[in-house]
Coordinates of C-alpha atoms in Angstrom, one line a residue:
Chain A
M1 CA 34.4 81.4 -11.5
N2 CA 33.6 81.5 -14.7
A3 CA 36.6 78.9 -16.3
S4 CA 37.1 81.9 -19.0
R5 CA 38.1 84.4 -16.4
T6 CA 41.1 81.7 -15.4
I7 CA 44.0 82.5 -18.0
A8 CA 47.5 81.6 -18.5
V9 CA 49.8 84.9 -19.0
A10 CA 53.3 84.7 -20.5
C11 CA 56.8 87.1 -20.4
C12 CA 58.8 86.1 -23.0
Q13 CA 62.0 87.5 -21.9
L14 CA 64.2 87.8 -25.1
A15 CA 67.3 89.5 -26.6
P16 CA 66.8 91.7 -29.7
K17 CA 69.8 93.0 -31.7
I18 CA 69.4 96.5 -32.3
G19 CA 68.8 97.6 -35.6
D20 CA 68.1 93.8 -36.9
L21 CA 64.2 94.0 -37.5
A22 CA 63.8 91.0 -39.3
H23 CA 65.8 89.2 -36.5
N24 CA 63.6 90.6 -33.7
R25 CA 60.3 90.0 -35.6
R26 CA 61.5 86.3 -35.9
I27 CA 62.2 85.8 -32.1
T28 CA 59.1 87.3 -31.1
E29 CA 57.2 85.2 -33.5
R30 CA 59.2 82.2 -32.3
A31 CA 58.5 82.9 -28.7
I32 CA 54.7 83.9 -29.0
R33 CA 54.4 80.2 -30.8
A34 CA 55.7 78.8 -27.9
A35 CA 53.8 80.7 -25.3
A36 CA 50.6 79.9 -27.1
L37 CA 51.7 76.3 -27.3
Q38 CA 52.3 76.2 -23.6
G39 CA 48.7 77.7 -23.3
A40 CA 49.2 81.1 -22.7
R41 CA 46.6 83.3 -23.9
V42 CA 48.2 86.8 -23.0
V43 CA 51.6 86.8 -23.9
V44 CA 53.6 89.8 -23.0
L45 CA 57.1 91.0 -25.1
P46 CA 59.8 93.3 -23.7
E47 CA 59.9 97.0 -24.4
L48 CA 61.2 97.9 -27.8
V49 CA 61.8 94.1 -28.6
Q50 CA 61.0 95.1 -32.4
S51 CA 64.2 97.9 -32.5
G52 CA 66.1 97.3 -29.6
Y53 CA 66.6 99.9 -26.9
V54 CA 70.5 101.6 -27.0
F55 CA 69.9 104.1 -30.0
H56 CA 72.8 106.6 -31.1
N57 CA 70.3 108.9 -31.6
L58 CA 67.1 110.3 -32.7
G59 CA 68.4 109.8 -36.6
E60 CA 69.1 105.8 -35.9
A61 CA 65.7 105.5 -34.1
L62 CA 64.0 107.3 -36.8
A63 CA 65.5 104.7 -39.2
L64 CA 64.2 102.1 -37.4
A65 CA 60.8 103.1 -36.0
E66 CA 57.3 101.7 -37.7
A67 CA 53.9 103.6 -37.4
A68 CA 50.6 100.9 -36.6
D69 CA 50.7 99.5 -39.9
G70 CA 54.1 98.6 -39.9
P71 CA 55.7 94.9 -40.1
I72 CA 55.8 94.2 -36.2
L73 CA 52.2 95.2 -35.8
Q74 CA 51.3 93.2 -38.7
L75 CA 53.0 90.1 -37.6
W76 CA 51.9 90.5 -34.0
Q77 CA 48.1 90.9 -35.5
A78 CA 48.6 87.7 -37.8
L79 CA 49.7 85.6 -35.0
A80 CA 47.2 86.9 -32.8
G81 CA 44.5 85.8 -34.8
E82 CA 45.8 82.4 -35.6
L83 CA 46.5 81.8 -32.3
D84 CA 43.7 83.6 -30.5
I85 CA 45.7 85.4 -28.2
V86 CA 46.5 89.1 -26.9
I87 CA 49.8 90.3 -27.6
V88 CA 51.5 93.2 -25.7
G89 CA 55.2 94.2 -27.1
G90 CA 57.2 97.4 -27.2
F91 CA 58.0 98.9 -30.5
C92 CA 60.2 102.4 -31.9
E93 CA 56.6 104.2 -33.2
R94 CA 57.2 106.1 -36.0
L95 CA 55.3 109.6 -35.4
E96 CA 54.6 112.7 -37.8
G97 CA 57.2 115.4 -37.7
E98 CA 60.6 113.3 -37.4
R99 CA 59.5 112.2 -34.0
V100 CA 59.4 108.9 -32.6
A101 CA 57.5 107.2 -29.2
N102 CA 58.7 104.5 -26.8
S103 CA 55.1 102.8 -27.6
A104 CA 53.5 99.3 -26.5
A105 CA 50.7 98.1 -28.6
L106 CA 47.9 95.7 -27.4
V107 CA 46.7 93.3 -30.1
D108 CA 44.1 90.7 -30.6
A109 CA 42.5 88.6 -32.9
S110 CA 40.5 91.8 -33.9
G111 CA 43.7 94.0 -34.6
V112 CA 45.3 96.5 -32.9
R113 CA 43.4 97.3 -29.7
A114 CA 45.4 100.2 -28.2
I115 CA 49.0 101.5 -29.0
Y116 CA 50.0 103.1 -25.5
R117 CA 53.3 105.9 -25.4
K118 CA 55.7 105.7 -22.4
A119 CA 54.8 109.1 -20.3
H120 CA 57.6 108.9 -18.2
L121 CA 60.9 108.7 -20.1
W122 CA 64.0 107.1 -18.9
D123 CA 68.0 108.9 -18.8
A124 CA 69.0 109.3 -22.8
E125 CA 65.3 108.5 -23.9
N126 CA 64.7 112.1 -23.2
A127 CA 66.8 112.9 -25.6
I128 CA 65.1 110.6 -28.5
F129 CA 61.7 109.9 -28.2
T130 CA 58.6 112.1 -27.6
A131 CA 57.0 111.4 -24.6
G132 CA 53.2 110.4 -24.4
N133 CA 50.5 112.6 -23.1
G134 CA 47.8 109.9 -23.0
Q135 CA 46.5 107.5 -20.2
P136 CA 47.6 103.9 -19.9
P137 CA 45.0 102.1 -21.5
V138 CA 41.9 99.6 -20.3
V139 CA 41.0 97.0 -23.2
D140 CA 38.6 94.7 -22.6
T141 CA 39.6 91.7 -24.5
A142 CA 38.5 88.1 -24.2
F143 CA 41.2 87.5 -21.7
G144 CA 40.3 90.0 -18.9
R145 CA 40.3 93.9 -18.7
I146 CA 44.3 94.5 -19.5
G147 CA 46.1 97.8 -19.0
V148 CA 49.4 98.8 -20.2
M149 CA 52.4 100.5 -19.6
V150 CA 56.2 100.7 -20.1
C151 CA 59.2 100.4 -17.8
Y152 CA 59.9 103.6 -15.6
D153 CA 56.4 104.2 -15.6
L154 CA 55.8 101.7 -13.0
E155 CA 57.7 103.8 -10.8
F156 CA 55.1 106.5 -10.4
P157 CA 52.2 104.7 -8.2
E158 CA 50.3 107.6 -9.6
W159 CA 50.5 106.1 -13.0
V160 CA 49.9 102.8 -11.8
R161 CA 46.5 103.9 -10.2
L162 CA 45.1 105.3 -12.7
P163 CA 44.1 101.8 -15.1
A164 CA 43.9 99.9 -11.5
L165 CA 40.9 102.3 -10.6
A166 CA 39.7 102.0 -14.5
G167 CA 38.9 98.2 -13.6
A168 CA 42.4 96.7 -15.0
D169 CA 42.6 92.8 -14.1
L170 CA 46.0 92.9 -15.1
L171 CA 49.0 95.3 -16.0
C172 CA 51.1 94.1 -18.8
A173 CA 54.4 96.2 -18.7
P174 CA 56.9 95.9 -21.4
V175 CA 60.3 96.7 -20.0
N176 CA 64.1 97.1 -20.2
W177 CA 65.8 97.0 -17.0
P178 CA 69.4 98.3 -17.0
D179 CA 71.1 96.7 -14.4
G180 CA 72.9 98.2 -11.3
P181 CA 74.5 97.4 -8.5
R182 CA 72.2 96.1 -5.1
P183 CA 73.0 94.1 -2.2
A184 CA 73.7 90.4 -3.1
I185 CA 70.9 89.0 -1.4
E186 CA 68.4 91.2 -2.4
R187 CA 65.7 91.1 -5.2
P188 CA 65.8 93.7 -7.5
A189 CA 64.5 97.0 -6.5
E190 CA 62.5 96.9 -10.1
V191 CA 60.7 93.8 -9.1
V192 CA 60.0 95.3 -5.6
R193 CA 58.1 97.8 -6.9
V194 CA 56.1 95.7 -9.3
Q195 CA 55.1 93.6 -6.4
A196 CA 54.1 96.4 -4.2
N197 CA 52.3 98.3 -7.2
A198 CA 50.2 95.2 -7.6
A199 CA 49.5 95.0 -3.7
V200 CA 48.0 98.1 -3.1
N201 CA 45.9 97.8 -6.0
R202 CA 45.2 94.2 -6.1
L203 CA 45.6 93.8 -9.6
F204 CA 47.9 91.4 -11.5
I205 CA 51.1 92.8 -13.2
A206 CA 53.2 91.0 -15.7
A207 CA 56.6 92.8 -16.4
C208 CA 58.8 91.5 -19.3
D209 CA 62.5 92.2 -19.1
R210 CA 64.9 91.4 -21.9
H211 CA 68.5 89.9 -21.6
G212 CA 71.7 90.2 -24.1
N213 CA 74.2 93.1 -23.9
E214 CA 73.7 95.6 -26.0
R215 CA 75.9 98.2 -26.5
S216 CA 77.6 97.9 -23.1
V217 CA 74.6 97.6 -21.3
N218 CA 73.2 95.1 -19.3
W219 CA 69.8 94.2 -18.1
V220 CA 68.1 93.0 -14.9
Q221 CA 67.0 89.9 -17.0
G222 CA 64.2 89.9 -13.9
S223 CA 60.5 89.1 -15.8
V224 CA 58.2 88.7 -13.1
I225 CA 54.2 87.8 -12.9
V226 CA 52.5 89.1 -9.9
D227 CA 49.6 88.2 -8.1
P228 CA 47.1 90.8 -6.4
D229 CA 48.6 90.0 -2.8
G230 CA 52.2 91.3 -4.1
Y231 CA 53.6 87.8 -4.4
P232 CA 55.3 86.5 -7.7
L233 CA 53.5 83.6 -9.8
A234 CA 56.6 83.0 -12.0
G235 CA 60.0 84.9 -11.7
P236 CA 62.2 86.4 -11.0
A237 CA 64.9 83.9 -12.1
E238 CA 67.9 83.8 -10.8
E239 CA 70.2 83.7 -13.6
G240 CA 67.8 85.4 -16.2
G241 CA 68.6 84.7 -19.6
E242 CA 66.0 83.9 -22.2
Q243 CA 63.1 82.3 -21.0
I244 CA 59.3 82.3 -21.0
L245 CA 58.0 82.7 -17.8
I246 CA 54.0 81.4 -17.6
A247 CA 51.5 81.6 -14.9
T248 CA 48.0 80.9 -14.7
L249 CA 45.7 83.9 -13.5
K250 CA 42.2 84.0 -11.7
L251 CA 41.5 87.5 -12.6
D252 CA 38.4 87.3 -10.4
E253 CA 41.0 87.8 -7.7
A254 CA 41.8 91.1 -8.8
R255 CA 37.8 92.4 -9.1
N256 CA 37.7 92.1 -5.1
K257 CA 39.3 95.1 -3.5
R258 CA 38.2 94.3 -0.3
I259 CA 41.1 93.2 2.7
S260 CA 39.4 93.2 5.5
Q261 CA 35.8 93.2 7.0
H262 CA 36.1 96.8 6.7
N263 CA 38.4 97.7 4.3
H264 CA 38.8 98.5 0.1
L265 CA 42.0 99.5 -1.0
H266 CA 40.3 101.9 -3.3
D267 CA 37.3 102.9 -1.2
D268 CA 39.7 103.4 1.4
R269 CA 41.7 106.2 -0.2
R270 CA 40.9 109.7 0.9
P271 CA 41.5 112.2 -2.6
E272 CA 40.4 115.1 -0.7
L273 CA 43.3 114.9 1.7
Y274 CA 46.0 113.7 -0.9
R275 CA 44.6 117.4 -2.7
A276 CA 44.9 119.3 0.1
G277 CA 48.4 118.0 0.8
G278 CA 49.1 118.9 -2.7
L279 CA 49.9 115.6 -4.5
L280 CA 49.0 117.2 -7.7
Chain B
M1 CA 78.7 115.6 4.0
N2 CA 78.2 117.2 7.5
A3 CA 78.8 114.4 10.3
S4 CA 75.6 115.6 12.1
R5 CA 73.8 114.3 8.9
T6 CA 74.9 110.9 9.5
I7 CA 72.5 109.3 12.0
A8 CA 71.8 106.1 13.7
V9 CA 67.8 105.2 14.0
A10 CA 66.2 102.2 16.2
C11 CA 63.2 100.4 15.9
C12 CA 62.1 98.7 19.0
Q13 CA 59.7 95.9 18.3
L14 CA 58.2 95.7 22.0
A15 CA 55.3 93.6 23.1
P16 CA 52.8 96.1 24.7
K17 CA 50.1 94.3 27.4
I18 CA 46.7 95.6 26.5
G19 CA 45.4 98.0 29.1
D20 CA 48.6 97.6 31.6
L21 CA 49.9 101.3 30.9
A22 CA 52.5 101.1 33.5
H23 CA 53.7 98.0 32.1
N24 CA 53.9 99.8 28.7
R25 CA 55.5 102.7 30.0
R26 CA 58.4 100.7 31.5
I27 CA 59.1 98.6 28.4
T28 CA 59.6 101.3 26.2
E29 CA 61.6 103.6 28.2
R30 CA 64.0 100.4 28.9
A31 CA 64.1 100.2 24.9
I32 CA 64.7 103.7 24.4
R33 CA 67.4 104.0 27.0
A34 CA 68.8 100.8 25.5
A35 CA 68.6 102.2 21.6
A36 CA 70.1 105.3 22.8
L37 CA 73.1 103.4 24.8
Q38 CA 73.7 101.9 21.4
G39 CA 74.0 105.3 19.6
A40 CA 70.4 106.1 18.1
R41 CA 69.5 109.3 17.8
V42 CA 66.0 108.7 16.4
V43 CA 64.1 106.0 18.5
V44 CA 61.0 104.3 16.6
L45 CA 58.3 102.3 18.8
P46 CA 55.3 100.7 17.6
E47 CA 51.8 101.6 17.1
L48 CA 49.3 101.9 20.0
V49 CA 52.5 100.7 22.1
Q50 CA 51.0 102.7 24.9
S51 CA 48.0 101.2 25.3
G52 CA 47.8 97.8 23.3
Y53 CA 45.7 97.1 19.8
V54 CA 42.7 95.0 20.3
F55 CA 40.7 96.7 22.0
H56 CA 37.0 95.4 22.7
N57 CA 35.1 98.3 22.1
L58 CA 35.1 102.1 21.7
G59 CA 34.6 102.6 25.8
E60 CA 37.6 100.1 26.5
A61 CA 40.0 102.7 24.2
L62 CA 38.2 105.5 25.9
A63 CA 39.4 104.1 29.5
L64 CA 43.1 103.9 28.5
A65 CA 43.4 106.9 26.1
E66 CA 46.0 109.7 27.0
A67 CA 45.5 113.3 26.2
A68 CA 48.9 114.8 24.5
D69 CA 49.7 115.9 28.6
G70 CA 49.1 112.5 29.5
P71 CA 51.8 110.1 31.4
I72 CA 53.3 108.5 28.1
L73 CA 54.2 111.8 26.4
Q74 CA 55.6 113.1 29.8
L75 CA 57.7 110.1 29.8
W76 CA 58.7 110.3 26.1
Q77 CA 59.6 114.4 26.5
A78 CA 61.5 113.5 29.7
L79 CA 63.7 110.6 28.1
A80 CA 64.1 112.9 24.9
G81 CA 65.5 115.4 26.7
E82 CA 67.7 113.5 29.1
L83 CA 69.1 111.6 26.1
D84 CA 68.8 114.3 23.5
I85 CA 67.1 112.1 20.9
V86 CA 64.0 112.3 19.0
I87 CA 61.2 109.6 19.8
V88 CA 58.3 108.6 17.3
G89 CA 55.5 106.4 19.2
G90 CA 52.2 105.2 18.9
F91 CA 49.4 106.1 21.5
C92 CA 45.8 106.2 22.1
E93 CA 44.7 109.5 21.9
R94 CA 41.6 111.0 24.1
L95 CA 39.6 113.3 21.6
E96 CA 37.0 115.7 22.8
G97 CA 33.7 114.5 22.6
E98 CA 34.1 110.8 23.8
R99 CA 36.5 110.0 20.9
V100 CA 39.8 108.4 20.7
A101 CA 42.3 108.6 17.6
N102 CA 44.9 106.0 16.8
S103 CA 48.0 108.5 16.9
A104 CA 51.6 109.0 17.2
A105 CA 53.8 111.7 18.6
L106 CA 57.1 112.9 17.5
V107 CA 59.3 114.1 20.7
D108 CA 62.3 115.7 20.9
A109 CA 64.5 117.5 23.8
S110 CA 62.3 120.9 23.2
G111 CA 58.8 118.9 23.9
V112 CA 56.4 117.3 21.5
R113 CA 56.7 118.5 18.0
A114 CA 53.7 116.8 16.4
I115 CA 51.1 114.5 17.1
Y116 CA 49.7 112.7 13.9
R117 CA 46.3 110.9 13.7
K118 CA 46.5 107.8 11.5
A119 CA 44.4 108.9 8.1
H120 CA 43.4 105.3 6.7
L121 CA 41.8 103.1 9.8
W122 CA 42.3 99.4 9.6
D123 CA 39.2 97.0 9.7
A124 CA 37.7 97.2 13.3
E125 CA 39.5 100.1 14.1
N126 CA 36.7 101.9 12.1
A127 CA 34.4 101.4 15.0
I128 CA 36.9 102.6 17.3
F129 CA 38.6 105.4 16.3
T130 CA 38.0 108.7 14.9
A131 CA 40.0 109.4 11.3
G132 CA 42.3 111.9 11.2
N133 CA 42.3 114.5 8.7
G134 CA 45.6 116.4 8.7
Q135 CA 48.6 115.6 7.0
P136 CA 51.5 113.6 8.0
P137 CA 53.5 115.8 9.9
V138 CA 57.3 116.7 8.7
V139 CA 59.3 117.9 11.6
D140 CA 63.0 119.4 10.9
T141 CA 64.9 118.1 14.0
A142 CA 68.5 118.3 15.2
F143 CA 68.3 114.6 13.2
G144 CA 67.1 115.5 10.2
R145 CA 63.4 115.8 8.7
I146 CA 61.6 113.5 9.7
G147 CA 58.0 112.8 8.7
V148 CA 55.3 110.8 10.9
M149 CA 52.6 107.9 9.6
V150 CA 50.8 105.1 10.9
C151 CA 50.7 101.7 9.9
Y152 CA 47.8 101.1 6.9
D153 CA 48.3 104.7 5.8
L154 CA 51.5 103.1 4.1
E155 CA 49.6 101.6 2.0
F156 CA 48.8 104.6 0.1
P157 CA 51.5 105.7 -2.2
E158 CA 49.9 108.7 -2.2
W159 CA 49.7 109.5 1.3
V160 CA 53.8 108.3 1.5
R161 CA 54.5 111.4 -1.4
L162 CA 53.4 114.1 0.7
P163 CA 56.0 113.9 3.2
A164 CA 58.3 113.0 0.8
L165 CA 57.6 116.0 -1.3
A166 CA 57.5 118.1 1.6
G167 CA 61.1 117.1 1.9
A168 CA 61.3 114.6 4.8
D169 CA 64.9 112.8 4.8
L170 CA 63.2 109.8 7.0
L171 CA 59.8 108.7 7.4
C172 CA 59.1 106.9 10.8
A173 CA 55.9 104.7 11.0
P174 CA 54.7 103.0 14.0
V175 CA 53.0 99.8 12.8
N176 CA 51.1 96.8 14.2
W177 CA 50.9 94.4 11.0
P178 CA 48.7 91.8 11.8
D179 CA 50.2 88.3 10.8
G180 CA 48.6 86.4 7.7
P181 CA 49.3 83.9 5.3
R182 CA 52.4 84.8 2.5
P183 CA 54.5 81.9 0.5
A184 CA 56.8 80.3 3.0
I185 CA 59.8 81.8 0.9
E186 CA 58.3 85.4 0.6
R187 CA 59.3 88.5 2.6
P188 CA 56.2 90.1 4.0
A189 CA 54.1 92.1 1.6
E190 CA 54.2 95.0 4.5
V191 CA 57.9 95.2 4.4
V192 CA 57.9 95.0 0.5
R193 CA 55.5 97.9 0.1
V194 CA 57.8 99.8 2.5
Q195 CA 60.9 99.1 0.3
A196 CA 58.8 100.4 -2.8
N197 CA 57.8 103.2 -0.9
A198 CA 61.2 104.3 0.1
A199 CA 62.6 103.8 -3.8
V200 CA 60.3 105.7 -5.7
N201 CA 60.9 108.8 -3.5
R202 CA 64.7 108.3 -2.4
L203 CA 63.5 108.8 1.4
F204 CA 64.7 106.6 4.5
I205 CA 61.7 104.6 6.0
A206 CA 62.1 103.2 9.7
A207 CA 58.6 100.9 9.9
C208 CA 58.6 99.6 13.7
D209 CA 56.4 96.8 14.4
R210 CA 55.3 94.8 17.4
H211 CA 55.6 91.2 19.0
G212 CA 53.4 89.0 21.7
N213 CA 49.9 87.4 21.0
E214 CA 47.2 89.9 22.4
R215 CA 44.0 88.6 22.5
S216 CA 44.5 85.8 19.6
V217 CA 46.0 88.2 16.6
N218 CA 49.7 87.4 16.2
W219 CA 51.9 90.2 14.3
V220 CA 54.3 90.3 11.0
Q221 CA 57.1 91.3 13.6
G222 CA 59.0 92.4 10.7
S223 CA 60.4 95.7 11.9
V224 CA 62.8 97.3 9.0
I225 CA 64.5 100.2 8.2
V226 CA 65.0 100.8 4.6
D227 CA 67.3 102.9 2.7
P228 CA 66.3 105.2 -0.3
D229 CA 67.4 102.5 -3.0
G230 CA 64.5 100.2 -1.1
Y231 CA 66.8 97.8 0.4
P232 CA 66.4 96.9 4.0
L233 CA 69.7 98.6 6.4
A234 CA 68.2 96.2 9.3
G235 CA 65.7 93.8 9.6
P236 CA 63.4 92.3 8.8
A237 CA 64.1 89.4 11.2
E238 CA 63.5 86.2 10.2
E239 CA 62.3 84.8 14.3
G240 CA 60.8 88.1 15.2
G241 CA 60.2 88.7 18.5
E242 CA 61.7 91.7 21.0
Q243 CA 64.2 93.2 19.2
I244 CA 66.0 96.7 18.7
L245 CA 67.3 97.2 15.0
I246 CA 69.7 99.8 14.6
A247 CA 70.9 101.2 11.4
T248 CA 73.1 104.2 10.6
L249 CA 71.7 106.8 7.8
K250 CA 73.5 109.2 5.6
L251 CA 70.5 111.4 5.5
D252 CA 72.0 113.2 2.8
E253 CA 71.4 110.6 0.4
A254 CA 67.8 111.2 0.8
R255 CA 68.2 114.9 -0.5
N256 CA 69.2 113.5 -3.7
K257 CA 66.4 112.7 -6.0
R258 CA 68.5 112.2 -9.0
I259 CA 68.4 108.8 -10.2
S260 CA 70.3 109.2 -13.7
Q261 CA 71.5 111.9 -15.6
H262 CA 68.2 113.1 -16.9
N263 CA 66.2 111.7 -14.3
H264 CA 64.6 113.2 -10.9
L265 CA 61.8 111.3 -9.1
H266 CA 59.9 113.6 -8.0
D267 CA 60.5 116.4 -11.0
D268 CA 59.8 113.7 -13.6
R269 CA 56.3 113.3 -12.6
R270 CA 53.3 114.2 -14.4
P271 CA 50.5 115.7 -12.1
E272 CA 48.5 117.1 -14.9
L273 CA 48.2 113.6 -16.6
Y274 CA 47.5 111.8 -13.1
R275 CA 44.8 115.0 -12.7
A276 CA 43.5 114.3 -16.2
G277 CA 43.3 110.6 -15.8
G278 CA 41.3 111.1 -13.0
L279 CA 43.5 110.4 -9.7
L280 CA 41.7 112.7 -7.3

């Protein structure tokens, strides 16, 4: 294996403050620098870490939204260039026509490589964000082929299949998982779904959650980095809170979809039967 | 809720002996009667419990295969009628033209309601079985709408989606999960995938594994009954071995795909984007 195909990836589980853009930039810079100092070449940040999540209404979101040339992406581009890393993080994106998207950017030393707009909106997001109609990007970076999607997108295995089929080694997913009830001994279902998504596609997934009560909403705090067998390499932490999870990934493992002498997870799919069954 | 919509389901984790058809009938009869005595209205048996799994070659499988009017389905029909239950179990099905299928039957008091032929074949199965080209059935029974598939089929979320979209309350999956390495503290990835399949569709899944070393193959022994949130109601047992798992299911929970005020797991799918992305 080429040495450059073994990389460290970080999930920085932070607590943005809603509406405090300067604070949020500061905590992302601090975490990105800390992760890079520990050797991370890919740094994943939470969904909407630039703005916070629990908006009262569209007006508040519009007031906090930034375009692709706004301060948060300028900061992340500067840091990606200085530290020679890839950053994937969520931000409230200003669109034309008084609209906003729940977006994630992939930034590397050369600049903004992709902006993805969340295609499956969660609950009250439907009243605020315009859903994306674009595909989850797969970007060929110096540190692997990286796919991007956001939070509730992960609950649609069809959506995860697309970057996997397009050759992603690693799927980076900024998330804000609202906390809910579950059996005391169980790992959160959000994490279980990430594990299964990784296993059925044999790719790495880094899902970066947040912490910090926001307008009465709490979070799973379940950031996790999962291997192509579906097992966690880092996280989820029992206690949650602020943390920087780091795992070393042998990316070539994700290029091999063979799981037995006669099986290949992607070639074994039977699209004609799925079509006949009315999947799409 | 209608009382009849709350039912007990059993997974009978047994150890068939390869080639000993009379023995295999006996152990299924014993387990089915024991499960019914404990109140189960739906009884799930392992994949290929009629014949055993690790065939040397097609010739051996042909010699052990049975048609739909063979002894195993006659037995299960008699028991389903006597006990007024649904039985879902795996058998080696004799097809025309010297061929066999890795099949599962759904039998109730009225007879054989469906025979499903495994569509995604695992490893050496490819040299023995003819893959099915039919859809996973969804049968409206006295104890809920029940879907059927077999083992490796579960690794294709597209396939699980089909009976879910067709209105299955409960998916019954006979499996033979060959054991493999995993981190000591982790639940088997096979079980994790079942959990995720249940959660992304909000349906119940009963996966019935086997035990008993067979020609040097061992098994996960991970039978599990999972609820629509993706959490186990029964199993997986730590120790495995022979067991009858029983769980009580409130089937109406699977009829409600709403997971927030503004979200519905099936209506939120975006098939046009999946098509544009090249899913099928």
